[in-house]
XYZ file of C-alpha atoms in Angstrom:
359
model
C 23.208 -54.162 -102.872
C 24.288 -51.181 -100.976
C 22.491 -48.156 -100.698
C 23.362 -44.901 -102.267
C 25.176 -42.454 -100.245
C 25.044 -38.336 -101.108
C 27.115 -35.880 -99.412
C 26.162 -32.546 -99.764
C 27.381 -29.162 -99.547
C 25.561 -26.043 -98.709
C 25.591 -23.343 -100.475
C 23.160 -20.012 -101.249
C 21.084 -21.759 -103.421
C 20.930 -24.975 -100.773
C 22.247 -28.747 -100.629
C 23.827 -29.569 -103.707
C 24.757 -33.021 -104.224
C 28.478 -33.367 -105.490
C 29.108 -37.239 -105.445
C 27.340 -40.541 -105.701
C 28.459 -44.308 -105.084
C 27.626 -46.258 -108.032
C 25.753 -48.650 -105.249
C 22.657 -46.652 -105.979
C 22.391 -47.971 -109.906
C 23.103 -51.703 -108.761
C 26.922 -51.203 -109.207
C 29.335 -52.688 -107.816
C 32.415 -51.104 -105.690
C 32.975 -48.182 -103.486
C 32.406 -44.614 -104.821
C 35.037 -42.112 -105.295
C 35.673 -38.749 -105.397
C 37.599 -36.590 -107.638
C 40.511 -35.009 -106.347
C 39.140 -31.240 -106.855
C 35.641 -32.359 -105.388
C 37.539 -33.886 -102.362
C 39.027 -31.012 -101.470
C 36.024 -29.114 -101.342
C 34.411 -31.744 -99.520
C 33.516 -31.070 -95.807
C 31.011 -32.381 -92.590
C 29.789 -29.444 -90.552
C 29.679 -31.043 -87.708
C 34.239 -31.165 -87.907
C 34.396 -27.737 -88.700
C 36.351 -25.256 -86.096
C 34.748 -23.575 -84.148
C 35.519 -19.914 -84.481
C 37.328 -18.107 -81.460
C 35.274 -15.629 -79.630
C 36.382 -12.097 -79.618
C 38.248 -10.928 -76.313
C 35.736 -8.468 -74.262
C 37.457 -4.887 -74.769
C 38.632 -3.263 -71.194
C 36.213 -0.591 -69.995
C 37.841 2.654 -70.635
C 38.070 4.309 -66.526
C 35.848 6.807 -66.042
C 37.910 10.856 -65.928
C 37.953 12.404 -62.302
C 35.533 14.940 -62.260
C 36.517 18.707 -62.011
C 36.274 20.056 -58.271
C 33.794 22.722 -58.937
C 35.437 26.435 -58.601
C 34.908 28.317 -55.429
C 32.646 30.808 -56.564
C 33.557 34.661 -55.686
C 31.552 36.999 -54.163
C 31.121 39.711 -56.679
C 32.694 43.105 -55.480
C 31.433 46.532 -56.457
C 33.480 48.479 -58.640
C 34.778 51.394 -57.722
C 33.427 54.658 -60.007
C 34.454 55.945 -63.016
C 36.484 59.180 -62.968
C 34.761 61.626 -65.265
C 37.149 61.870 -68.374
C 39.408 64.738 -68.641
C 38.302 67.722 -70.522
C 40.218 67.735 -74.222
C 42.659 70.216 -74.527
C 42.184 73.566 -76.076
C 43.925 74.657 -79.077
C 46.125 76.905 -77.907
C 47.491 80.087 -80.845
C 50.401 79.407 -82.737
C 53.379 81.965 -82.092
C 53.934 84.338 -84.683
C 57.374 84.817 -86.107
C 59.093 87.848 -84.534
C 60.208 89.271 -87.639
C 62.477 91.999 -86.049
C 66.039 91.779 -85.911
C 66.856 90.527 -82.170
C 69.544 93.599 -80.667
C 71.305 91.061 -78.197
C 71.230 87.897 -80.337
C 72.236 84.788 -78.578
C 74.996 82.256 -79.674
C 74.906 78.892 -78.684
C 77.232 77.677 -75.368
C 79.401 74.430 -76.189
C 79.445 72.294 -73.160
C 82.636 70.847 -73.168
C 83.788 75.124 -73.878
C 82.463 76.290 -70.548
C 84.003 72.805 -69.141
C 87.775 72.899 -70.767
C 88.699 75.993 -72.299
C 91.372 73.986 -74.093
C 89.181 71.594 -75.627
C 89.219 73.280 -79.043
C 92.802 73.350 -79.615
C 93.576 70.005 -78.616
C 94.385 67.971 -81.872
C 92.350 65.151 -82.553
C 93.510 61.613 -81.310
C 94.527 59.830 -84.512
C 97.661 57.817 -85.296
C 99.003 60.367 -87.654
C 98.413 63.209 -84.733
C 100.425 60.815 -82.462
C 103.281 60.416 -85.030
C 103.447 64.115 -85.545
C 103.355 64.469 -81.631
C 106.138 62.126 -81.176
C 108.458 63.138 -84.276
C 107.878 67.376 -82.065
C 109.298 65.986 -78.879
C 111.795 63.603 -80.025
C 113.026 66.366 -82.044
C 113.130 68.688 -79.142
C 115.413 66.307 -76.928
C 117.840 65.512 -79.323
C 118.430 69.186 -79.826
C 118.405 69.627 -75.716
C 120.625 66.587 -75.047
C 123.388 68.453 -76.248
C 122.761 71.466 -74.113
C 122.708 69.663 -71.325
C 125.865 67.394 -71.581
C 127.572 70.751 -71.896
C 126.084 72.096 -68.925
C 127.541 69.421 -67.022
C 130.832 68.743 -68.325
C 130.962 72.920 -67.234
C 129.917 72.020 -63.548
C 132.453 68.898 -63.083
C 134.833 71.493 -64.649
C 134.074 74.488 -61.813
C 132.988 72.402 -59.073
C 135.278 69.561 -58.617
C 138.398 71.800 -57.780
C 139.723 68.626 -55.379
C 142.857 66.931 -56.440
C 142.011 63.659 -54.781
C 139.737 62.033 -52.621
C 141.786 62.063 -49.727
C 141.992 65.845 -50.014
C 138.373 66.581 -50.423
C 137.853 63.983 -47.462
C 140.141 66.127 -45.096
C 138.472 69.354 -46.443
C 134.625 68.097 -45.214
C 136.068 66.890 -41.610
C 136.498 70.280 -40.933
C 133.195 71.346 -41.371
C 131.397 67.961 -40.046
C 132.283 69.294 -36.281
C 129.658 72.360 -36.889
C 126.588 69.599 -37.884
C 125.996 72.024 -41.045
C 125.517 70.241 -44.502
C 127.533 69.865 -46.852
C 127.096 72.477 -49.796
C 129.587 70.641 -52.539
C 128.057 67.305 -51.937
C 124.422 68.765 -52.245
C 124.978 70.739 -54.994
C 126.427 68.076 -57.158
C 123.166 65.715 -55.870
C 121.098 68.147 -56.726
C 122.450 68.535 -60.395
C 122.588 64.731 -60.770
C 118.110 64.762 -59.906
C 117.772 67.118 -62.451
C 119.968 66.250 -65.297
C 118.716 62.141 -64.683
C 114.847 62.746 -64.838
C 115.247 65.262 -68.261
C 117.594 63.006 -69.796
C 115.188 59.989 -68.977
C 112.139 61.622 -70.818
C 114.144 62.656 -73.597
C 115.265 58.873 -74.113
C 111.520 57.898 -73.812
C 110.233 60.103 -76.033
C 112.963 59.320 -78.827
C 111.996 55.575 -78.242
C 108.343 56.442 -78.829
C 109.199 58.233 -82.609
C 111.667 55.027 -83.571
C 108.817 52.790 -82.773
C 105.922 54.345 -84.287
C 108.310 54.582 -87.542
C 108.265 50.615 -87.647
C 106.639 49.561 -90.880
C 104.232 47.067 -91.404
C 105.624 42.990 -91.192
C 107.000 42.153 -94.958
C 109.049 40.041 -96.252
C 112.568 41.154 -97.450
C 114.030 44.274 -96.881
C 114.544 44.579 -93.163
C 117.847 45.993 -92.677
C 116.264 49.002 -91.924
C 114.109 47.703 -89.565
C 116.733 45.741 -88.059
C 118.653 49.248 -86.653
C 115.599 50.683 -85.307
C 115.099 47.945 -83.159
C 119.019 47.741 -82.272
C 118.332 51.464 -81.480
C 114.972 50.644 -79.517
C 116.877 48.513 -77.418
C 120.068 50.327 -76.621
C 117.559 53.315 -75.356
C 115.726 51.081 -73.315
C 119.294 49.626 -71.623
C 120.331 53.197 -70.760
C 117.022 54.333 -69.170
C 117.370 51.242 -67.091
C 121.012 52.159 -65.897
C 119.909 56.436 -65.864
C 117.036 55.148 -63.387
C 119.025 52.787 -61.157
C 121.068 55.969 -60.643
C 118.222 58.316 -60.391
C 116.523 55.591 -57.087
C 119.642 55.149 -55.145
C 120.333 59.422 -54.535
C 117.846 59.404 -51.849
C 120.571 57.285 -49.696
C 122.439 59.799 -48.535
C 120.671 61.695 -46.253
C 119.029 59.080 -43.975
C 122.765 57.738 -43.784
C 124.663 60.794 -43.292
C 121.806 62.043 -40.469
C 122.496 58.877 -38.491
C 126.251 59.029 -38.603
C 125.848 63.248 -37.258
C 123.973 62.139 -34.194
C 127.108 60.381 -32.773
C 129.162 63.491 -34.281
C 127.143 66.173 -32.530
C 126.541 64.885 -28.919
C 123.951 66.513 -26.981
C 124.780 69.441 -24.352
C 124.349 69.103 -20.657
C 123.270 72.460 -18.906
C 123.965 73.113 -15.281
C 121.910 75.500 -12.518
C 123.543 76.896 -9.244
C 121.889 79.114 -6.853
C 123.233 80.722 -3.682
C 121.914 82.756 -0.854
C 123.519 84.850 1.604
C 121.729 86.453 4.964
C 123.122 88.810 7.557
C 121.824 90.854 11.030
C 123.735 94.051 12.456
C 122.214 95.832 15.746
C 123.810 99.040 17.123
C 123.179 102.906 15.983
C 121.375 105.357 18.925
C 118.271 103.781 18.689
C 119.811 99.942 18.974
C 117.873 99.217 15.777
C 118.149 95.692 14.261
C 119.467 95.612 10.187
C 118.645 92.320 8.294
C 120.235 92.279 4.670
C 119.917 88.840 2.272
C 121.461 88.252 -1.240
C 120.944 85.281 -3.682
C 123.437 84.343 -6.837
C 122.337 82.220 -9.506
C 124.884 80.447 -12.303
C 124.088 78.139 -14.695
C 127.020 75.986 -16.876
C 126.321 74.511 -19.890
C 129.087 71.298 -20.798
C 129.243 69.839 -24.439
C 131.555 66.840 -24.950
C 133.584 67.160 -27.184
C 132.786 65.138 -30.824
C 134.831 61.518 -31.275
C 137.580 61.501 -34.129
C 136.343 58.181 -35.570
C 132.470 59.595 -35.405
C 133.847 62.782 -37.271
C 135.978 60.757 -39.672
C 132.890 58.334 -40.782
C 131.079 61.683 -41.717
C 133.818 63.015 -43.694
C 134.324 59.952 -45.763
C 130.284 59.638 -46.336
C 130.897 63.025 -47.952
C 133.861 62.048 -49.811
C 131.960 58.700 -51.446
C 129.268 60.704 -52.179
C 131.062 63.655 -53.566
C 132.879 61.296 -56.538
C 129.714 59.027 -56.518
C 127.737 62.308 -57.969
C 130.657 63.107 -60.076
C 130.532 59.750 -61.512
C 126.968 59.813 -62.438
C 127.336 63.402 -64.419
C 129.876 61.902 -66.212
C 128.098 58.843 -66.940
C 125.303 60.628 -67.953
C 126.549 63.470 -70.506
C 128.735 60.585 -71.683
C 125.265 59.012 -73.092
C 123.439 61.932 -74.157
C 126.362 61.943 -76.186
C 126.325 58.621 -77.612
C 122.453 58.704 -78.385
C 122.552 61.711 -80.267
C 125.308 60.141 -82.182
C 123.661 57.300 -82.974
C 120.255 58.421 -83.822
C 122.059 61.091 -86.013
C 124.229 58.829 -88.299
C 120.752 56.906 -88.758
C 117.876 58.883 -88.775
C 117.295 58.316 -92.510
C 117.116 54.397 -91.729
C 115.002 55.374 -88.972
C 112.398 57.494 -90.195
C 112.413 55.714 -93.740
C 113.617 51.619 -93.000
C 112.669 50.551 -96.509
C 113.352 53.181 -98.397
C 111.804 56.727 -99.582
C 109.138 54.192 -101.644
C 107.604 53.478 -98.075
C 106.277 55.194 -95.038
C 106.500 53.907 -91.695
C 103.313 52.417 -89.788
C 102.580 51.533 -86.343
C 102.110 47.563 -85.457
């Protein structure tokens, strides 16, 4: 018979015995174990070990503060003693009186600019009034003075051709004086050019600021101030060329005169005479000297071709300035004209429902 075998299994309450082999009651055969006591069968001696626990690093010690330098304490300086508080001082009474000089205030910018108060303030609408004055004021002064100067080419240009007037000035270029007809017709030209040229600027000021505001539709109106803008701003272009080239002819009519008038040559002589005589009752010695002195002064005589390139410089410029007056009361003409027949389109493009605004 074999003997009985126990397995046991600790627990709280000790060794509890979960299985026997049927050896032990004089039975026959192996023992066995039921499936859910097998699996909860188990030798401590095969158990696993468990896995010791890793050692935890040392944390590294923290660098000790360097101790402070300690400062020597320093004596502070005194107190000052605190200011005495202030004293009520009386209120002023009100001077009741009437003051016999009484004072008004001074405006700065009145002691600065005496004008300052009448100026008009700086505001579109002043600017459009401004501009719609002094475009008013040329076009009544173009007029004027393209009938001032059709008078002078009338009186002034007495020559019947160019030739003539060319042979008139040779006669006078031998003297090295100016010419009077060619400066007086330059001088005209300066003046009529640079008033003509701010009356065409200030009428292209008032047609601009009369532009109305971008729309769409309706801008025939529009359409002939700009045509107008632009045919001002073509003739103050061709006014000005005129106006820059005037200064030309004196620096080229003073270097063709220095080959005209030639400079004199002067001449000194001087002569002296001495004579003796003895005789008389006394057989005294005379002595008597005389000097002479002449001087000559020679001037060539001026070349014909020097003379001739003179003249014709006067000539060119004579009908140049006559050509420019013409030009130019020709124009004032034409703007007036134009700005006449459509003022209504210009100072109302859209119509009398509208009014005219600056871009």
């Amino acid at each position: 018979p074999q003997p009985q075998r126990t397995c046991a299994h600790r627990t709280k309450h000790g060794p509890q015995q979960l299985w026997s082999g049927s050896g032990a009651r004089g039975g026959e055969g192996e023992a066995t174990l039921r499936p859910k006591e097998q699996a909860q069968t188990q030798i401590p001696s095969q158990a696993k070990p468990k896995p010791k626990p890793k050692p935890k690093p040392k944390p590294k010690p923290k660098p000790k503060p360097k101790p402070k330098p300690k400062r020597k304490p320093t004596r502070n300086p005194p107190e000052p003693p605190p200011p005495p508080p202030p004293q009520p001082q009386p209120k002023p009474q009100p001077n009741l009186s009437p003051d016999p000089n009484p004072k008004t205030p001074v405006d700065p910018n009145q002691t600065r600019n005496p004008e300052a108060q009448h100026r008009p303030p700086y505001t579109m609408d002043a600017v459009r009034s401004a501009a719609t004055a002094k475009a008013a004021e040329a076009l009544a002064a173009m007029p004027q003075s393209a009938g001032s100067i059709t008078a002078f080419l009338e009186s002034h240009y007495t020559f019947g051709s160019l030739a003539e007037a060319e042979a008139a000035f040779a006669e006078a270029v031998a003297t090295g004086a100016p010419n009077a007809a060619v400066n007086a017709a330059l001088a005209l030209c300066k003046t009529s050019l640079a008033n003509s040229l701010g009356g065409l600027l200030a009428l292209k000021r008032w047609i601009q600021l009369n532009v109305p505001k971008v729309e769409d539709g309706n801008n025939f109106g529009v359409g002939i101030q700009l045509d107008t803008v632009k045919m001002l701003s073509e003739k103050m272009k061709e006014l000005k060329a005129y106006l820059d080239e005037l200064h030309k002819y004196p620096s080229e009519r003073s270097g063709l005169l220095d080959k005209v008038c030639a400079s004199s040559s002067q001449t000194r002589t001087a002569s002296t005479s001495h004579s003796e005589s003895k005789g008389g009752e006394k057989d005294e010695a005379k002595d008597a000297s005389s000097s002479s002195t002449e001087e000559k002064t020679t001037t060539p005589a001026p070349s014909a071709d020097a003379v001739a390139a003179v003249a014709a410089l006067d000539a060119r410029w004579y009908y140049h300035a006559h050509y420019v007056l013409t030009d130019l009361a020709g124009i004032q003409y034409v703007v007036c004209d134009v700005v006449e027949k459509n003022k209504d389109k210009i100072e109302q493009p859209k119509g009398s429902g509208h009014s005219g605004f600056s871009f």
